[in-house]
Short mmCIF file of C-alpha atoms in Angstrom, two decimals:
data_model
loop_
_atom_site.label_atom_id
_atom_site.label_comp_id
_atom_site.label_asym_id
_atom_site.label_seq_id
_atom_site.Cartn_x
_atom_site.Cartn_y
_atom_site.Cartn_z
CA UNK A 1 0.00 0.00 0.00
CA UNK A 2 1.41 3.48 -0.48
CA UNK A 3 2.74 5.27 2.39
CA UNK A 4 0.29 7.87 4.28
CA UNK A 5 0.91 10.62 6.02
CA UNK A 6 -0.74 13.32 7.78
CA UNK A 7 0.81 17.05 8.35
CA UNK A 8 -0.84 18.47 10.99
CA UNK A 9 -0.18 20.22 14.62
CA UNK A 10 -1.82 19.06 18.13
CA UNK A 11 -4.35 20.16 19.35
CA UNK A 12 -6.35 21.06 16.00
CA UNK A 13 -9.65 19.46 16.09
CA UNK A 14 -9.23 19.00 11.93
CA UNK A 15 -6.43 17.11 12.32
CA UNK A 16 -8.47 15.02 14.79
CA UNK A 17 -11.20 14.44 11.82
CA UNK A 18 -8.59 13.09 9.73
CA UNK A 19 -6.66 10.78 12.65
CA UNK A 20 -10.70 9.26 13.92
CA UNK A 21 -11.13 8.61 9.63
CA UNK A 22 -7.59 6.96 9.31
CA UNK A 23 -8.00 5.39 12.65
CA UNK A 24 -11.43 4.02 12.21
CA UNK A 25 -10.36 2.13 8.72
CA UNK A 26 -7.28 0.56 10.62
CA UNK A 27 -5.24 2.70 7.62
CA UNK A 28 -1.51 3.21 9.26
CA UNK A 29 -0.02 6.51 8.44
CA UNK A 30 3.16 8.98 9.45
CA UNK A 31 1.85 11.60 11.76
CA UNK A 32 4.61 14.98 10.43
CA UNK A 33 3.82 17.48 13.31
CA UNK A 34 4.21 21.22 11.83
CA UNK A 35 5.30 24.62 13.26
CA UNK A 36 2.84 26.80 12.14
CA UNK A 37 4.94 29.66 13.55
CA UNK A 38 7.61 28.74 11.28
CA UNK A 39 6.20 26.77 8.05
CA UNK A 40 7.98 23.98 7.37
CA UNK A 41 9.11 23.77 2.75
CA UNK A 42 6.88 20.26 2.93
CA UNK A 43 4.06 21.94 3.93
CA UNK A 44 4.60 25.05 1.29
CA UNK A 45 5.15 22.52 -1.37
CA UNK A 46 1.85 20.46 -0.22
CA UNK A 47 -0.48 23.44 0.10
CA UNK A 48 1.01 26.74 -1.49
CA UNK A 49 -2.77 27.70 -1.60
CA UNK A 50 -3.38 27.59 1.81
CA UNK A 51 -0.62 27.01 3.43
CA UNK A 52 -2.61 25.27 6.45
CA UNK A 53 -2.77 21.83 7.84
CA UNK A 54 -3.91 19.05 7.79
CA UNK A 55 -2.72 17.88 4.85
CA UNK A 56 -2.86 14.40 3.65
CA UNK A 57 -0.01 12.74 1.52
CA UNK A 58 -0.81 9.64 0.07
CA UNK A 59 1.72 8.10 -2.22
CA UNK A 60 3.81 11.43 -2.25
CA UNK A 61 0.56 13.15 -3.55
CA UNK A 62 -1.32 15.81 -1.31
CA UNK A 63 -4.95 16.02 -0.09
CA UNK A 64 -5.77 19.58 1.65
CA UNK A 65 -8.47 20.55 3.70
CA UNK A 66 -10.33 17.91 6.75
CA UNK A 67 -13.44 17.20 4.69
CA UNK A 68 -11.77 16.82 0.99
CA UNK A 69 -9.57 14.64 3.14
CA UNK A 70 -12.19 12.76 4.88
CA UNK A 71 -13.98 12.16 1.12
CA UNK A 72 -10.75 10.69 -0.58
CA UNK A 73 -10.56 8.32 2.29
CA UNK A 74 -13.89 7.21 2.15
CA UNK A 75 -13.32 6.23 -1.59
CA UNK A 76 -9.98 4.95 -1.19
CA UNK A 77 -10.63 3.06 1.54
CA UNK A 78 -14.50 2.17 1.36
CA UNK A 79 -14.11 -0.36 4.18
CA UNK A 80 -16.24 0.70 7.84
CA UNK A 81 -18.07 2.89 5.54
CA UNK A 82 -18.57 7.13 6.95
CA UNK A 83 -21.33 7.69 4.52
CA UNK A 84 -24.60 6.32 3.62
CA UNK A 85 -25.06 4.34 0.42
CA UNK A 86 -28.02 6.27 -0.20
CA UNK A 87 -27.81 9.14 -2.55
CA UNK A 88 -30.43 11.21 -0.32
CA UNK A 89 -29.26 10.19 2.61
CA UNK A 90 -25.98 10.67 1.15
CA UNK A 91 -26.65 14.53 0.38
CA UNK A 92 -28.69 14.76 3.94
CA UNK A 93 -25.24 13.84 5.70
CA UNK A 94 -23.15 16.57 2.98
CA UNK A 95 -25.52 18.96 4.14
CA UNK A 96 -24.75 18.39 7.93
CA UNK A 97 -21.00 18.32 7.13
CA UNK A 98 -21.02 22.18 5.06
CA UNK A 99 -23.44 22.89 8.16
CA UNK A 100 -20.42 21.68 10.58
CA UNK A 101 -17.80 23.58 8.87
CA UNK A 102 -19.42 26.92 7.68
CA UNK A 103 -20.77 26.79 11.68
CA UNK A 104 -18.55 25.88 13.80
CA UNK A 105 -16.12 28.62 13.33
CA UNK A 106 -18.36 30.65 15.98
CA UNK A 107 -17.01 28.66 18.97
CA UNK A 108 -13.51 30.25 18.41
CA UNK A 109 -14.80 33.61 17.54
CA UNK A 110 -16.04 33.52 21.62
CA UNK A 111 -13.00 32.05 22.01
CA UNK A 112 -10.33 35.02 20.45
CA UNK A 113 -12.82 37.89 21.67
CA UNK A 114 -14.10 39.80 24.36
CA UNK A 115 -17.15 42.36 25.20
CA UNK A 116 -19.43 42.65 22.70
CA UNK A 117 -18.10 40.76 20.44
CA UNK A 118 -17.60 37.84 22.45
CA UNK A 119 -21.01 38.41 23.06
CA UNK A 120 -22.19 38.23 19.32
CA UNK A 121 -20.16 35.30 18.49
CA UNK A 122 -21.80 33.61 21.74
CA UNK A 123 -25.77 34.21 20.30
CA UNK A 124 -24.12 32.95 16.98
CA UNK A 125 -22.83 29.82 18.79
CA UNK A 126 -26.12 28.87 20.63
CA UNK A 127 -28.45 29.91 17.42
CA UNK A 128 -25.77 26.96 15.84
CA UNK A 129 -26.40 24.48 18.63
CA UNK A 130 -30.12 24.79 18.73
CA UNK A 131 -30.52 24.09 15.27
CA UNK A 132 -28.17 20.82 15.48
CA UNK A 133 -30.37 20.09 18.61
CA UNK A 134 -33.54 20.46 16.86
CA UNK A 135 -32.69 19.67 13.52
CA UNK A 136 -29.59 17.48 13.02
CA UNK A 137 -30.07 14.95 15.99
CA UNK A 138 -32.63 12.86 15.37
CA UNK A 139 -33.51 9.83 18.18
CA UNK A 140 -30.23 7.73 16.96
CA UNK A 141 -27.66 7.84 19.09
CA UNK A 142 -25.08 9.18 16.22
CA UNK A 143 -26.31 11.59 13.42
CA UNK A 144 -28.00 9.24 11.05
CA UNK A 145 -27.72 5.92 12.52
CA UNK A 146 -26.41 3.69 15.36
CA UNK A 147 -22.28 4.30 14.44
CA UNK A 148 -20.21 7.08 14.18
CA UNK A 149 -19.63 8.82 10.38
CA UNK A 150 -18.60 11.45 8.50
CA UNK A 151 -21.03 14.12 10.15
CA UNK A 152 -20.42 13.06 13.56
CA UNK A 153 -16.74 13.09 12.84
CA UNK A 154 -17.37 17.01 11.57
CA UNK A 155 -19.02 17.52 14.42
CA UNK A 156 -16.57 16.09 16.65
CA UNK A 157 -14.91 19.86 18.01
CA UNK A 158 -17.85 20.14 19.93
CA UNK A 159 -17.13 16.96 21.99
CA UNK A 160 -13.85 18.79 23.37
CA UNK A 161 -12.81 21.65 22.29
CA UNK A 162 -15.92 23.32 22.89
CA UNK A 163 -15.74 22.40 27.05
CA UNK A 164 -12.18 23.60 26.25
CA UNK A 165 -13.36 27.10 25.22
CA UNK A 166 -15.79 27.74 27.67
CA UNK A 167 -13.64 26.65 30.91
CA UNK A 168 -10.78 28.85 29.21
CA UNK A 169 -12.58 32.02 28.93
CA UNK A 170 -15.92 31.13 31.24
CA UNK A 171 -18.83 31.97 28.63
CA UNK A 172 -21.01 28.34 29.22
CA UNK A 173 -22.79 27.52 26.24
CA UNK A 174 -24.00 24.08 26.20
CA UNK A 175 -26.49 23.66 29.21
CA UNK A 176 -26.88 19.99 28.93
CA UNK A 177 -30.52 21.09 30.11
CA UNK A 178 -31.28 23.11 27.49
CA UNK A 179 -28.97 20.50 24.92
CA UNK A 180 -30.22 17.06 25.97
CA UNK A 181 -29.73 15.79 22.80
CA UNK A 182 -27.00 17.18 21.71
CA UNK A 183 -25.27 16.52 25.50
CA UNK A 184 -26.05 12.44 24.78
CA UNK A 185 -24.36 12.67 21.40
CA UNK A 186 -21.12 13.89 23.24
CA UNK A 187 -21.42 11.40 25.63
CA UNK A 188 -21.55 8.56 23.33
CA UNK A 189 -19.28 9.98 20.50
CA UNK A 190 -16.70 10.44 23.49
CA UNK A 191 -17.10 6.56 24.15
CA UNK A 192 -17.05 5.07 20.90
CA UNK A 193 -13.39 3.35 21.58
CA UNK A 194 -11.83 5.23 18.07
CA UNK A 195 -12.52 8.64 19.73
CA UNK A 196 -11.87 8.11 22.95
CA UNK A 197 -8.52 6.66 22.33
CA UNK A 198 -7.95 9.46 19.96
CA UNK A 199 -8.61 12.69 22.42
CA UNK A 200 -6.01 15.39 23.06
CA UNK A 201 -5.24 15.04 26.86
CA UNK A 202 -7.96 17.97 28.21
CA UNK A 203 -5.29 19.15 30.76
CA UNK A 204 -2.68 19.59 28.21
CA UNK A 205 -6.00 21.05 25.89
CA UNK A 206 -6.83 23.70 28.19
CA UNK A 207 -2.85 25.24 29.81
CA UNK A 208 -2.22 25.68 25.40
CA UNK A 209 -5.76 27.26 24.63
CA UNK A 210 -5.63 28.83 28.03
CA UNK A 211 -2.08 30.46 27.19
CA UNK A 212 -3.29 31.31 23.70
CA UNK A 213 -6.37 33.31 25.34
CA UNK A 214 -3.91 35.10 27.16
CA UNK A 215 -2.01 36.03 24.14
CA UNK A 216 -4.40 37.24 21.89
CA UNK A 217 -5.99 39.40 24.76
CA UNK A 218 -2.11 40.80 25.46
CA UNK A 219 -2.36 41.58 21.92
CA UNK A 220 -5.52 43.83 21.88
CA UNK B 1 -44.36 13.94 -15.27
CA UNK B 2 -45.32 11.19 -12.80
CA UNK B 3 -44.49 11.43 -9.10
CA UNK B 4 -41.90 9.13 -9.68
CA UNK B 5 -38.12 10.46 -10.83
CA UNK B 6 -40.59 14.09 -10.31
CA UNK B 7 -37.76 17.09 -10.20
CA UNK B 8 -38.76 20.18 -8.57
CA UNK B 9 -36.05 22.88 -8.63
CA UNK B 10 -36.60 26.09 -6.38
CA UNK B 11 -34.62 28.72 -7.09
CA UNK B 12 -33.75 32.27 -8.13
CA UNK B 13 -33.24 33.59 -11.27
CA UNK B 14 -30.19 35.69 -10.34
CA UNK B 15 -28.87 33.38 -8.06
CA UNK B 16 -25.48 31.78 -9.18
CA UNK B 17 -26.15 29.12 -6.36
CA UNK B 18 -29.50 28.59 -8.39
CA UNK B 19 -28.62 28.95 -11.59
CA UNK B 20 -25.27 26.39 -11.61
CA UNK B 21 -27.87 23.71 -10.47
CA UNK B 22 -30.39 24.61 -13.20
CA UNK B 23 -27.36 23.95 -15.36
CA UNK B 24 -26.99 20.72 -14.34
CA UNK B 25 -29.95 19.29 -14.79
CA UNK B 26 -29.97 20.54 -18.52
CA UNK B 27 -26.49 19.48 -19.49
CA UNK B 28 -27.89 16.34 -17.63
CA UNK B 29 -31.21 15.95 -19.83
CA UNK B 30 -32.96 16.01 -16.62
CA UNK B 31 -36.57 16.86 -17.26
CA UNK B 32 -37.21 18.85 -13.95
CA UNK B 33 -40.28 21.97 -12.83
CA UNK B 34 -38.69 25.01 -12.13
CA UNK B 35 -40.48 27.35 -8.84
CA UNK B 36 -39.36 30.82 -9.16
CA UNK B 37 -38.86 31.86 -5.15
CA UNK B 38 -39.50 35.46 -3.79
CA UNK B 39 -36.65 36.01 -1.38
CA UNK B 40 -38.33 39.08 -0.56
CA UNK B 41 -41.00 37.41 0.86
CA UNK B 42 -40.52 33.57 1.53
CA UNK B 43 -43.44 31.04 1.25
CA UNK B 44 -44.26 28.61 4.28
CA UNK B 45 -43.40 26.28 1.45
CA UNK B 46 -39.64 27.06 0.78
CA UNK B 47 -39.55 27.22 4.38
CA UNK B 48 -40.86 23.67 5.22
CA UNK B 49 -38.28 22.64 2.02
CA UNK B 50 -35.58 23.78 3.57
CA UNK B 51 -36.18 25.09 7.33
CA UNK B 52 -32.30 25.44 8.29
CA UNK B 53 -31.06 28.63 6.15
CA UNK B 54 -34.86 29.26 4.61
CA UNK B 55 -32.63 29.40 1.06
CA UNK B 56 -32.77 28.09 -2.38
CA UNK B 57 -31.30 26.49 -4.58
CA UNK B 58 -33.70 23.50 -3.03
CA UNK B 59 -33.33 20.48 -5.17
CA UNK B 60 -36.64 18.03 -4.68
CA UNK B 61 -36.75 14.54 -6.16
CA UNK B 62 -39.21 11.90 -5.47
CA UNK B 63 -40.71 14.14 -2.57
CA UNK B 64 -37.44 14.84 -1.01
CA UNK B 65 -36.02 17.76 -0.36
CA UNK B 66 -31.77 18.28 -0.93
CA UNK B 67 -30.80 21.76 0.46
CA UNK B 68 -26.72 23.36 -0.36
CA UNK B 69 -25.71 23.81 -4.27
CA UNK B 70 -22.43 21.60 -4.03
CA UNK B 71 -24.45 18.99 -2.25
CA UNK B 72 -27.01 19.34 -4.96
CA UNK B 73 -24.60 18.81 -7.53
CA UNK B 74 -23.14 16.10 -6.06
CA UNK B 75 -26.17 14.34 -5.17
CA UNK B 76 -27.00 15.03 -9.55
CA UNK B 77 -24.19 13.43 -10.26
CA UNK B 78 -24.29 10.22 -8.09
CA UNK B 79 -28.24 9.57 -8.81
CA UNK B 80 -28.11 10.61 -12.71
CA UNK B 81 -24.90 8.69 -14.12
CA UNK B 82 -25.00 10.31 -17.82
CA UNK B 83 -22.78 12.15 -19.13
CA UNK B 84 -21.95 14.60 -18.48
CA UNK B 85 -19.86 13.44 -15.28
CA UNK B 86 -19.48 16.75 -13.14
CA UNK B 87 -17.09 14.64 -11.14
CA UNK B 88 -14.22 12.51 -12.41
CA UNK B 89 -13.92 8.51 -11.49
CA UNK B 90 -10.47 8.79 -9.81
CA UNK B 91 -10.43 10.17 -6.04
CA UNK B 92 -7.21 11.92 -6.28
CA UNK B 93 -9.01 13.93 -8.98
CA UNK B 94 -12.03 14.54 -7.21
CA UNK B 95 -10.07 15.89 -4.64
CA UNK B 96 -8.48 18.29 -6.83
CA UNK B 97 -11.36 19.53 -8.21
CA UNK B 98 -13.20 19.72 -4.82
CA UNK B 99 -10.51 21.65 -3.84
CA UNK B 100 -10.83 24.67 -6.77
CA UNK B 101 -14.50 24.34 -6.10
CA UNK B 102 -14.40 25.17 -2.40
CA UNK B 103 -11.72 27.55 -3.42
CA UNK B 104 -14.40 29.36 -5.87
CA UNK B 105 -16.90 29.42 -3.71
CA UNK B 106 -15.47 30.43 -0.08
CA UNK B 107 -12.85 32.79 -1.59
CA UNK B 108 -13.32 34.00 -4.50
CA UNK B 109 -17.03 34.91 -3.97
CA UNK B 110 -16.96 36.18 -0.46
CA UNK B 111 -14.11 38.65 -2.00
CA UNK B 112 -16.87 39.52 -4.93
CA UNK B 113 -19.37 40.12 -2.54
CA UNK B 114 -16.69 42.53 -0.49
CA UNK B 115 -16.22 44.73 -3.96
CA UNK B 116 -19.98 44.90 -4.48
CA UNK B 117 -21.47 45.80 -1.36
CA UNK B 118 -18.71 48.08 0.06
CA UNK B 119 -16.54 51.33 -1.31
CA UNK B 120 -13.46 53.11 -0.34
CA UNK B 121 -10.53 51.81 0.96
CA UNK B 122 -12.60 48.48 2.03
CA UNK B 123 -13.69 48.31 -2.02
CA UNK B 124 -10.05 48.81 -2.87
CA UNK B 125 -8.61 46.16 -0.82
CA UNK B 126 -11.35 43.75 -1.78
CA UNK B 127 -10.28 44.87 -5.64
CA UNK B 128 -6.81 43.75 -4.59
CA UNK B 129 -7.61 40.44 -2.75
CA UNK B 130 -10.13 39.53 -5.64
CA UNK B 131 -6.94 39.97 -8.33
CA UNK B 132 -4.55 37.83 -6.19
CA UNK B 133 -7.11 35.51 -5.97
CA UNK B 134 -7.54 35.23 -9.63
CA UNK B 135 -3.98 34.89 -9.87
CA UNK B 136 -3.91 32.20 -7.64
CA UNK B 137 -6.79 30.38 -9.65
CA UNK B 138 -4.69 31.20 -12.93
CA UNK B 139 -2.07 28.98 -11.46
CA UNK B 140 -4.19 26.25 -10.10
CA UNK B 141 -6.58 25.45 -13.13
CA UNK B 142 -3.02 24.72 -15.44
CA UNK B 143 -3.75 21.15 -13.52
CA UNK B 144 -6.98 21.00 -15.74
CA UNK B 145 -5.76 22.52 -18.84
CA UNK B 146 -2.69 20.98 -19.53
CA UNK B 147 -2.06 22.41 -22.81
CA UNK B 148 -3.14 26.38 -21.82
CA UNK B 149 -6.28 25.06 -23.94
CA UNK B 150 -9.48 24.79 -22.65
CA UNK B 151 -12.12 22.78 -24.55
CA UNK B 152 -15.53 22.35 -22.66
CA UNK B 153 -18.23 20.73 -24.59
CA UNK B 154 -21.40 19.36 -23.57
CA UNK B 155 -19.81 16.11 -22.80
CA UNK B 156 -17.19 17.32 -20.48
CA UNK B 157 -18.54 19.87 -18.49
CA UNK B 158 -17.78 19.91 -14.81
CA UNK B 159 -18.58 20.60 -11.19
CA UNK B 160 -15.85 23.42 -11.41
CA UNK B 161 -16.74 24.99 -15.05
CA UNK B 162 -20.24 24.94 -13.60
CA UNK B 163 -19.87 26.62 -9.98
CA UNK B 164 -17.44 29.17 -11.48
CA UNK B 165 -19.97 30.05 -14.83
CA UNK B 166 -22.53 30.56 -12.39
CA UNK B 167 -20.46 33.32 -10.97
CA UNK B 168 -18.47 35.02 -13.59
CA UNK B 169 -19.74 33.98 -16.72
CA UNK B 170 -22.03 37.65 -16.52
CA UNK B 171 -18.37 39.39 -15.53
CA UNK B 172 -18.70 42.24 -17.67
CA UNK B 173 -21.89 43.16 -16.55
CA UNK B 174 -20.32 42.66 -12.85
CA UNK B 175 -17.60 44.90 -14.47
CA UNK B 176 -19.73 47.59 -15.96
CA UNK B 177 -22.38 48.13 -12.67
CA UNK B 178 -19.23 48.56 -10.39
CA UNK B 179 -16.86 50.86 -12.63
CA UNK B 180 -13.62 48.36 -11.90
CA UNK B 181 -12.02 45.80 -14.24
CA UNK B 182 -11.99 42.22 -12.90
CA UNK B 183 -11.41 39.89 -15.76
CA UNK B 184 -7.75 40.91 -17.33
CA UNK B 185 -6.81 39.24 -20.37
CA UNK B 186 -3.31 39.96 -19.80
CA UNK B 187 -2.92 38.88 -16.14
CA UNK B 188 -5.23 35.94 -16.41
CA UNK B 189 -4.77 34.75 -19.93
CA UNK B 190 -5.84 30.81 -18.82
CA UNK B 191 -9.17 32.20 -16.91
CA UNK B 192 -10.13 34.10 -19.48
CA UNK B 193 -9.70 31.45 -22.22
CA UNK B 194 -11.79 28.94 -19.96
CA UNK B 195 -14.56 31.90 -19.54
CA UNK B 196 -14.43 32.44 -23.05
CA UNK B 197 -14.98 28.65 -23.90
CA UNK B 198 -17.80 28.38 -21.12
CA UNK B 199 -19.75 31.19 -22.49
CA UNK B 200 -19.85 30.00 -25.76
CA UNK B 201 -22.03 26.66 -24.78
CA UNK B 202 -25.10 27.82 -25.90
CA UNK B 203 -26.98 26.48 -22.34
CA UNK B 204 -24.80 28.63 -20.82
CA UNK B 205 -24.90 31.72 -23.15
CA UNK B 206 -28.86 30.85 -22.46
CA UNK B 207 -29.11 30.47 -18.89
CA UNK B 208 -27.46 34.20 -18.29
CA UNK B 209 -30.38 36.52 -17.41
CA UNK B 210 -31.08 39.75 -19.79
CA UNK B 211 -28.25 42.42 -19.54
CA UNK B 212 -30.79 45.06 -17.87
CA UNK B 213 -32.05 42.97 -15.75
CA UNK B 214 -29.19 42.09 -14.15
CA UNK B 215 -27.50 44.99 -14.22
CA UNK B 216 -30.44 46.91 -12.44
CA UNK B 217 -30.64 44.17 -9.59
CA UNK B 218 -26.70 44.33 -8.86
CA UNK B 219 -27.32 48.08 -8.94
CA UNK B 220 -30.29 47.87 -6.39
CA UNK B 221 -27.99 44.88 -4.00
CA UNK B 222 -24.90 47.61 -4.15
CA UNK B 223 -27.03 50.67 -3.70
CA UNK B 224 -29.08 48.31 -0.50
CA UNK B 225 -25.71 47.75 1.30
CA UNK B 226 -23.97 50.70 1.05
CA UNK B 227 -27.25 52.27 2.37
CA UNK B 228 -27.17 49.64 5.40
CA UNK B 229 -23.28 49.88 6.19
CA UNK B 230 -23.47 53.79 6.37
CA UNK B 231 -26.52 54.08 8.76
#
């Protein structure tokens, strides 16, 4: 088989869609860490566009961005399957996954702000995690069905990172009262044994968001 | 039509989200209804369809609503397997041209939508971002066009030729409504050849709305913002 490997940096929860992917296919691969502070020629060779990780290289050819990434390995490697067969339930999952990524971006926006802002990018974040609530989750214990995929897998920044950001700069979002839905979905996602062996350590998680924070508000 | 295969596209007709599906389905030879939506005022209907984002394009086949353009097209693509194939077979490929797609769509529109609905020094930058951009797109589409030539027919057409028609196949009219040159021959040479080539497909030289009409409506969105940004 040809060699994989995945550029990427700890703790970014996109690399972590592309390690649960690899992982849950049994597909070995080199993990390359990168500097981001000081960008490494393989990672300007593999995504001059961008210039961002992760980036797949399979065979000495690169795949950029998670969900491209998380695609390619479905068809390379069809085996413990991420998407339904179904063409329409097929496009209901795609639409869940552009939902993930165009969404979630409003958890770090509370995350690198403060005052008003923070305050904005907080309604933003709840508006995002009612609709998965009411719309996404249905009574299956993952989105869609009764094992993880490719939406849950999208998904998967708000089994961790998300506790991260709100014990880092104390803006709660998730009330599992108000989320009970959306609260069992973490629970089980965090169970399923190719996630939970595949966390960042939450310690280590919240001293490097926690310095970040403290960083970007230094730089203001 | 029978209720069976029955495909129901809502949409709007100025919408390049709309109007990359609509051609789709006609490159396709898929027979489908067309429901003109009022954005303006949005029917309980469109809103059942598609109660997320309350938007079109809204793709419905056999009774079943499909919501997001590129997840339209996709879905087209897998469920009507006749040429033409907006996707290639190989993955590495379909990466590639997922890639230029998202590329289109997150960058280079967001960066259109900056030079319409702003002016200034916000317009300006947007002008410059939108050119680098381009130049970056220049570089990346050699991977499609091998030979600097591009041929699109009716057989070949793809998810990338269609998402980026929708946008700039109207450029001059884009061009004329906001004063600024986008499209440069001389700078883009290899975008400009593929835009050329698109826009003579007479589906696409069809599905572009009436120069007047357009031009009025990007007016009335530039006019709308500027309006909203400076009160």
């Amino acid at each position: 088989m040809a060699e994989v490997k995945l550029l990427a940096t700890w703790p970014s929860p996109f690399y972590y869609r592309v390690v649960w992917a690899l992982k849950s296919k049994g597909i070995a691969y080199e993990f390359i860490e990168e500097d981001l502070a000081n960008k490494s020629p393989l990672l300007l060779q593999y995504n001059p566009v961008h210039k961002k990780i992760p980036v797949l290289i399979h065979g000495g050819k690169p795949i950029c961005e998670s969900m491209i990434i998380l695609e390619y390995i479905e068809e390379i490697w069809p085996k413990n399957s991420l998407l339904p067969n179904d063409p329409y339930e097929k496009a209901v999952a795609r639409f869940w996954i552009k939902f993930a990524d165009d969404k979630s971006p409003e958890i770090w926006r509370v995350f690198r702000s403060v005052g008003e802002e923070q305050e904005k990018a907080a309604k933003d974040s709840l508006e995002m995690l009612k609709t998965i609530e009411e719309h996404a989750l249905g009574e299956k214990k993952f989105f869609g069905g009764d094992k993880i995929g490719m939406v849950g897998i999208a998904f998967g920044q708000l089994a961790q990172w998300l506790q991260v950001i709100e014990d880092v700069t104390g803006v709660k979002l998730l009330e599992a009262s108000e989320f009970p839905r959306l609260q069992r979905w973490i629970n089980n996602f965090k169970q399923v044994p190719v996630i939970n062996e595949n966390l960042p350590d939450y310690d280590q998680m919240f001293a490097f968001f926690k310095g970040r924070r403290q960083m970007l508000l230094a730089s203001k | 039509m029978g209720e069976e295969n029955k495909v129901i596209l809502h949409g709007m007709w100025a919408s390049p989200f709309s109007k990359r599906v609509e051609l789709a389905l006609k490159f396709k030879g898929i027979p489908f209804e067309y429901v003109e939506e009022n954005l303006k005022n949005k029917r309980p209907e469109l809103l059942q369809l598609n109660p997320v984002h309350k938007e079109i394009p809204v793709l419905v086949h056999n009774g079943k609503p499909i919501a997001e353009s590129l997840v339209i097209l996709e879905y087209i693509d897998e469920t009507w397997m006749n040429s033409p194939r907006l996707l290639p077979q190989d993955p590495y490929k379909r990466a590639r041209v997922r890639f230029w797609t998202s590329f289109v769509q997150q960058q280079l529109i967001e960066t259109l939508l900056t030079v319409f609905e702003t002016d200034g020094e916000t317009q300006e930058k947007g002008v410059r971002d939108m050119l680098e951009k381009l130049q970056v797109l220049e570089e990346g589409i050699k991977e499609f066009f091998p030979d600097g030539n591009p041929c699109i027919d009716s057989n070949n057409i793809g998810l990338l030729d269609l998402v980026f028609s929708s946008v700039f196949s109207h450029y001059e009219i884009q061009e004329e409504v906001l004063g600024i040159k986008i499209i440069n021959i001389e700078k883009i040479p290899l975008v400009c050849s593929w835009l050329t080539a698109l826009n003579q497909l007479t589906l696409v030289k069809e599905s572009i709305p009436p120069h007047d009409k357009l031009a009025a409506i990007f007016k009335f969105v530039r006019e709308d913002a500027l309006k909203s940004s400076s009160a």
